[in-house]
Every structure is written in C-alpha cells, then in structure tokens.
C-alpha cells in the first residue's frame, strides 16, 4: 500500500516521487511498484530479475540505520540513501557490501541498476579513482 | 524551543541506550520558523543497533507529541561520529550526555 508521505522513516512525498519517477524512466527497468510508502519493487530488463529498493532520506546513513532497515525489510536489495547532498558512513557501506546490499545515493543507484552485481557498483572520477559518498569533513 | 527540547527530553531519556549523546542541529537552533527539529544521537559502538534504533524512534515520537514539532533524527555510533565529524560539520549543540 502506498501512503504518499506517511511512513515511519520521515521520508517526504517529494523524495519518494523523485525516486519513483527516476525508476520509471530508467532504461533497464520494465516495471515499478511501491508498498509501505517507501519500498519499491522493480523488474530489470537485462537481468530479468526483481529488486527491492528502500527509499530513504538520511543526512548520513549509518550502520544503525542500515541494520534497522534490513531487520524490517530482510528482502531489501538496495537502500537509496537520498540525493547527492546525503551520504553514508564507511562502516555502513562495508556492512552492506559484505551482505551484498547496495547502499547508494541517487546518482550511484541509477548506474548500479545496470549491473549484475549491483551492490558492488562504484562511480569513478576521470582518473578512474572510485567515488564514495562518505559524509566526511 | 531549545530549552523546551532539553526539558521534555529529560522525561523520556531513560528510553534510549545508556551513554548516548544527544545533539540538536539545523534550523531549529537559529529560527522560530523551522519545519522540523533535527536531532543527532551518538550511541556506543557495542550496543544492539536494531534495538537502539527502535528505542530512539520511540523517544523521538514522545518528544514530537510533547514539543509539537516533527523530529528528524540521525543515529551514528561513536566510531562513525569520529570518522564523519558530523557534530562539527553541522555545528550541533549537545543537549544530553
């Protein structure tokens, strides 16, 4: 059930609809559905698989947040932490990599959705250096 | 508002894990015209993360009901806070330790 902005994680309707639009227009996604307001289920074209994506909006996604999401949604494949102004900690990222869960800001997520091993997707700069969205000073 | 948060927090503070540091940051510190109150909880590395999240969410619900504003919370472990330096980044104010 989609409640449009009524959820336990304080994710606003504008953040949800932004992600929904991005998923619906993604070239490797053939179908999108949403339940519990902030959980998307998508079908990928090339891989012919289904992924569950949790829509968050965290200043900084830590390991506590990640573990709680995964305890509530154990079938979750990807946590979308928010836009480029959001980020995550290295501990949260390492936890997710070990569990084969994608932890991404929106730009990363769009690239990861093309990959077979989506959880491993890393953006790279023009010199090939990996870009992580760690919320560091 | 800042004083009210401190006062109300005291009533429910036992709900959150021991040795947790609570900070306020964001617009509620600087203006009366804010959308929500941003709180940062820095918890010990060793506590159960899922239970801690539940306890802090319950605490924030109680705070919301008593303060009358939406509470937006972030949780970091001690080691994460040391890595990120979030308190310094956002110039958060300590309200409980």
Short mmCIF file of C-alpha atoms in Angstrom, two decimals:
data_model
loop_
_atom_site.label_atom_id
_atom_site.label_comp_id
_atom_site.label_asym_id
_atom_site.label_seq_id
_atom_site.Cartn_x
_atom_site.Cartn_y
_atom_site.Cartn_z
CA UNK A 1 0.00 0.00 0.00
CA UNK A 2 1.30 3.47 -0.90
CA UNK A 3 0.52 6.09 1.72
CA UNK A 4 2.15 9.05 -0.03
CA UNK A 5 4.44 10.52 2.57
CA UNK A 6 3.10 8.67 5.64
CA UNK A 7 5.90 6.39 6.79
CA UNK A 8 7.98 5.61 9.88
CA UNK A 9 11.19 6.99 8.39
CA UNK A 10 10.12 10.61 7.81
CA UNK A 11 10.71 10.34 4.08
CA UNK A 12 8.81 13.14 2.39
CA UNK A 13 6.48 12.65 -0.55
CA UNK A 14 8.73 14.73 -2.80
CA UNK A 15 11.69 12.40 -2.19
CA UNK A 16 9.52 9.35 -2.84
CA UNK A 17 8.07 10.71 -6.07
CA UNK A 18 11.50 11.81 -7.28
CA UNK A 19 12.82 8.26 -6.90
CA UNK A 20 9.66 6.76 -8.38
CA UNK A 21 10.00 8.94 -11.47
CA UNK A 22 13.71 8.09 -11.81
CA UNK A 23 12.96 4.37 -11.58
CA UNK A 24 10.04 4.53 -14.01
CA UNK A 25 12.20 6.26 -16.63
CA UNK A 26 15.29 4.08 -16.10
CA UNK A 27 16.24 2.26 -19.29
CA UNK A 28 16.87 -1.08 -17.55
CA UNK A 29 13.62 -1.10 -15.56
CA UNK A 30 10.46 -2.53 -17.06
CA UNK A 31 8.08 -2.27 -14.09
CA UNK A 32 7.87 -0.42 -10.78
CA UNK A 33 5.54 -0.95 -7.85
CA UNK A 34 5.57 0.56 -4.36
CA UNK A 35 4.39 -0.60 -0.93
CA UNK A 36 4.68 0.65 2.66
CA UNK A 37 5.08 4.09 1.09
CA UNK A 38 8.87 3.82 0.74
CA UNK A 39 9.63 0.36 -0.63
CA UNK A 40 9.90 -0.13 -4.38
CA UNK A 41 9.91 -3.38 -6.24
CA UNK A 42 11.40 -3.13 -9.72
CA UNK A 43 11.86 -5.58 -12.56
CA UNK A 44 15.07 -5.24 -14.52
CA UNK A 45 15.09 -5.90 -18.27
CA UNK A 46 18.62 -7.17 -18.98
CA UNK A 47 18.91 -9.35 -15.86
CA UNK A 48 15.23 -10.37 -15.86
CA UNK A 49 15.20 -10.14 -12.07
CA UNK A 50 13.32 -8.27 -9.35
CA UNK A 51 14.97 -5.94 -6.85
CA UNK A 52 13.56 -4.39 -3.70
CA UNK A 53 14.70 -0.82 -3.12
CA UNK A 54 14.21 1.04 0.14
CA UNK A 55 13.79 4.80 -0.29
CA UNK A 56 15.44 6.81 2.49
CA UNK A 57 16.38 10.42 3.04
CA UNK A 58 19.22 10.45 5.55
CA UNK A 59 21.74 13.23 6.15
CA UNK A 60 24.19 10.47 6.86
CA UNK A 61 23.22 6.82 6.69
CA UNK A 62 25.00 4.97 9.47
CA UNK A 63 25.24 1.30 10.29
CA UNK A 64 22.44 1.59 12.87
CA UNK A 65 20.00 2.87 10.25
CA UNK A 66 21.08 0.25 7.73
CA UNK A 67 20.72 -2.63 10.19
CA UNK A 68 17.28 -1.42 11.22
CA UNK A 69 16.05 -1.18 7.63
CA UNK A 70 17.32 -4.68 6.92
CA UNK A 71 15.65 -6.03 10.05
CA UNK A 72 12.31 -4.59 8.92
CA UNK A 73 12.81 -5.49 5.26
CA UNK A 74 15.06 -8.56 5.11
CA UNK A 75 14.32 -8.97 1.39
CA UNK A 76 15.71 -5.49 0.65
CA UNK A 77 18.41 -5.47 -2.04
CA UNK A 78 19.22 -1.77 -2.22
CA UNK A 79 18.97 1.18 0.16
CA UNK A 80 18.71 4.51 -1.61
CA UNK A 81 20.04 6.92 0.98
CA UNK A 82 18.92 10.08 -0.85
CA UNK A 83 20.36 12.69 -3.19
CA UNK A 84 23.93 13.86 -3.67
CA UNK A 85 23.67 16.03 -0.56
CA UNK A 86 23.12 12.89 1.52
CA UNK A 87 25.76 10.31 2.32
CA UNK A 88 26.72 7.27 4.32
CA UNK A 89 29.49 6.15 6.62
CA UNK A 90 32.26 3.79 5.56
CA UNK A 91 31.09 1.34 8.23
CA UNK A 92 27.58 1.28 6.76
CA UNK A 93 28.97 0.83 3.24
CA UNK A 94 31.26 -2.02 4.33
CA UNK A 95 28.41 -3.71 6.19
CA UNK A 96 26.24 -3.54 3.06
CA UNK A 97 28.99 -4.76 0.73
CA UNK A 98 29.55 -7.79 2.95
CA UNK A 99 25.81 -8.52 2.87
CA UNK A 100 25.57 -7.87 -0.91
CA UNK A 101 23.21 -4.97 -0.31
CA UNK A 102 23.52 -1.85 -2.43
CA UNK A 103 23.90 1.38 -0.44
CA UNK A 104 23.78 4.33 -2.76
CA UNK A 105 22.94 7.98 -3.24
CA UNK A 106 20.63 8.52 -6.22
CA UNK A 107 23.36 9.07 -8.85
CA UNK A 108 25.10 5.86 -7.87
CA UNK A 109 21.82 3.96 -7.81
CA UNK A 110 20.99 4.80 -11.41
CA UNK A 111 24.30 3.28 -12.55
CA UNK A 112 24.05 0.27 -10.23
CA UNK A 113 20.72 -0.74 -11.75
CA UNK A 114 22.52 -1.72 -14.97
CA UNK A 115 24.95 -4.05 -13.20
CA UNK A 116 24.59 -7.77 -12.48
CA UNK A 117 26.49 -7.31 -9.21
CA UNK A 118 24.64 -4.09 -8.43
CA UNK A 119 25.83 -3.93 -4.80
CA UNK A 120 29.44 -3.59 -6.00
CA UNK A 121 28.79 -0.63 -8.28
CA UNK A 122 31.18 2.27 -7.74
CA UNK A 123 31.30 5.55 -9.60
CA UNK A 124 34.74 6.63 -10.83
CA UNK A 125 36.25 10.02 -11.49
CA UNK A 126 38.01 10.97 -14.75
CA UNK A 127 41.20 9.32 -13.48
CA UNK A 128 39.43 6.08 -12.65
CA UNK A 129 39.52 6.70 -8.92
CA UNK A 130 36.45 5.34 -7.04
CA UNK A 131 33.99 7.89 -5.70
CA UNK A 132 32.20 7.09 -2.48
CA UNK A 133 29.66 9.37 -0.86
CA UNK A 134 31.14 9.21 2.59
CA UNK A 135 29.90 12.05 4.72
CA UNK A 136 33.33 13.25 5.82
CA UNK A 137 34.53 16.68 6.83
CA UNK B 1 12.43 25.80 21.71
CA UNK B 2 15.94 24.66 22.59
CA UNK B 3 15.14 24.82 26.34
CA UNK B 4 11.84 23.01 25.79
CA UNK B 5 13.62 20.18 23.98
CA UNK B 6 16.02 19.79 26.90
CA UNK B 7 13.21 19.89 29.47
CA UNK B 8 10.99 17.40 27.65
CA UNK B 9 13.94 15.14 26.79
CA UNK B 10 14.64 14.58 30.47
CA UNK B 11 11.24 12.89 30.91
CA UNK B 12 11.91 10.18 28.33
CA UNK B 13 15.68 9.97 28.29
CA UNK B 14 15.74 6.60 30.05
CA UNK B 15 14.23 5.09 26.91
CA UNK B 16 17.43 5.48 24.91
CA UNK B 17 20.64 3.43 25.31
CA UNK B 18 22.98 4.38 28.16
CA UNK B 19 25.95 6.60 27.30
CA UNK B 20 24.13 8.11 24.32
CA UNK B 21 24.93 11.71 23.39
CA UNK B 22 22.03 13.76 22.02
CA UNK B 23 22.61 16.85 19.87
CA UNK B 24 20.35 19.38 18.16
CA UNK B 25 21.34 20.80 14.80
CA UNK B 26 19.75 22.59 11.87
CA UNK B 27 17.28 25.41 11.52
CA UNK B 28 15.53 24.92 14.87
CA UNK B 29 18.66 26.32 16.53
CA UNK B 30 18.57 29.57 14.62
CA UNK B 31 14.96 30.45 13.85
CA UNK B 32 11.44 30.06 15.19
CA UNK B 33 10.27 29.39 11.65
CA UNK B 34 11.53 25.82 11.20
CA UNK B 35 9.93 22.75 9.59
CA UNK B 36 11.36 20.14 11.90
CA UNK B 37 13.83 19.56 14.70
CA UNK B 38 16.99 17.73 13.71
CA UNK B 39 18.49 15.52 16.39
CA UNK B 40 21.70 13.52 16.29
CA UNK B 41 22.14 10.52 18.58
CA UNK B 42 25.66 9.21 19.08
CA UNK B 43 25.45 5.74 20.56
CA UNK B 44 28.13 3.38 21.91
CA UNK B 45 29.64 1.06 19.29
CA UNK B 46 28.78 -2.05 21.26
CA UNK B 47 25.01 -1.68 21.70
CA UNK B 48 22.46 -3.64 19.68
CA UNK B 49 21.82 -1.39 16.68
CA UNK B 50 18.31 -2.56 15.83
CA UNK B 51 17.05 -2.24 19.42
CA UNK B 52 18.77 1.13 19.78
CA UNK B 53 17.07 2.41 16.64
CA UNK B 54 13.68 1.27 17.95
CA UNK B 55 14.29 2.92 21.34
CA UNK B 56 15.40 6.20 19.77
CA UNK B 57 12.47 6.22 17.38
CA UNK B 58 10.10 5.75 20.34
CA UNK B 59 11.88 8.53 22.24
CA UNK B 60 11.50 10.86 19.25
CA UNK B 61 7.79 10.01 18.96
CA UNK B 62 7.30 11.02 22.59
CA UNK B 63 9.29 14.17 22.02
CA UNK B 64 7.20 15.03 18.94
CA UNK B 65 3.97 14.65 20.89
CA UNK B 66 5.21 16.91 23.68
CA UNK B 67 7.10 19.53 21.70
CA UNK B 68 4.59 19.70 18.83
CA UNK B 69 7.17 19.56 16.02
CA UNK B 70 8.36 16.85 13.70
CA UNK B 71 11.60 15.27 14.87
CA UNK B 72 14.07 14.18 12.20
CA UNK B 73 16.77 12.02 13.72
CA UNK B 74 20.15 10.68 12.70
CA UNK B 75 22.00 7.94 14.57
CA UNK B 76 25.74 7.38 14.47
CA UNK B 77 27.94 5.13 16.54
CA UNK B 78 30.84 6.71 18.39
CA UNK B 79 33.33 5.45 15.84
CA UNK B 80 31.20 6.69 12.95
CA UNK B 81 30.93 10.13 14.54
CA UNK B 82 34.70 10.22 14.98
CA UNK B 83 35.13 9.34 11.31
CA UNK B 84 32.48 11.69 9.97
CA UNK B 85 32.86 14.62 12.36
CA UNK B 86 29.17 15.34 11.92
CA UNK B 87 28.86 17.32 15.17
CA UNK B 88 31.49 19.75 13.92
CA UNK B 89 30.18 19.77 10.33
CA UNK B 90 26.69 20.87 11.30
CA UNK B 91 27.70 22.76 14.46
CA UNK B 92 25.41 20.62 16.57
CA UNK B 93 24.70 21.53 20.18
CA UNK B 94 24.85 18.91 22.88
CA UNK B 95 21.56 18.63 24.79
CA UNK B 96 22.12 15.42 26.70
CA UNK B 97 25.03 13.18 27.64
#
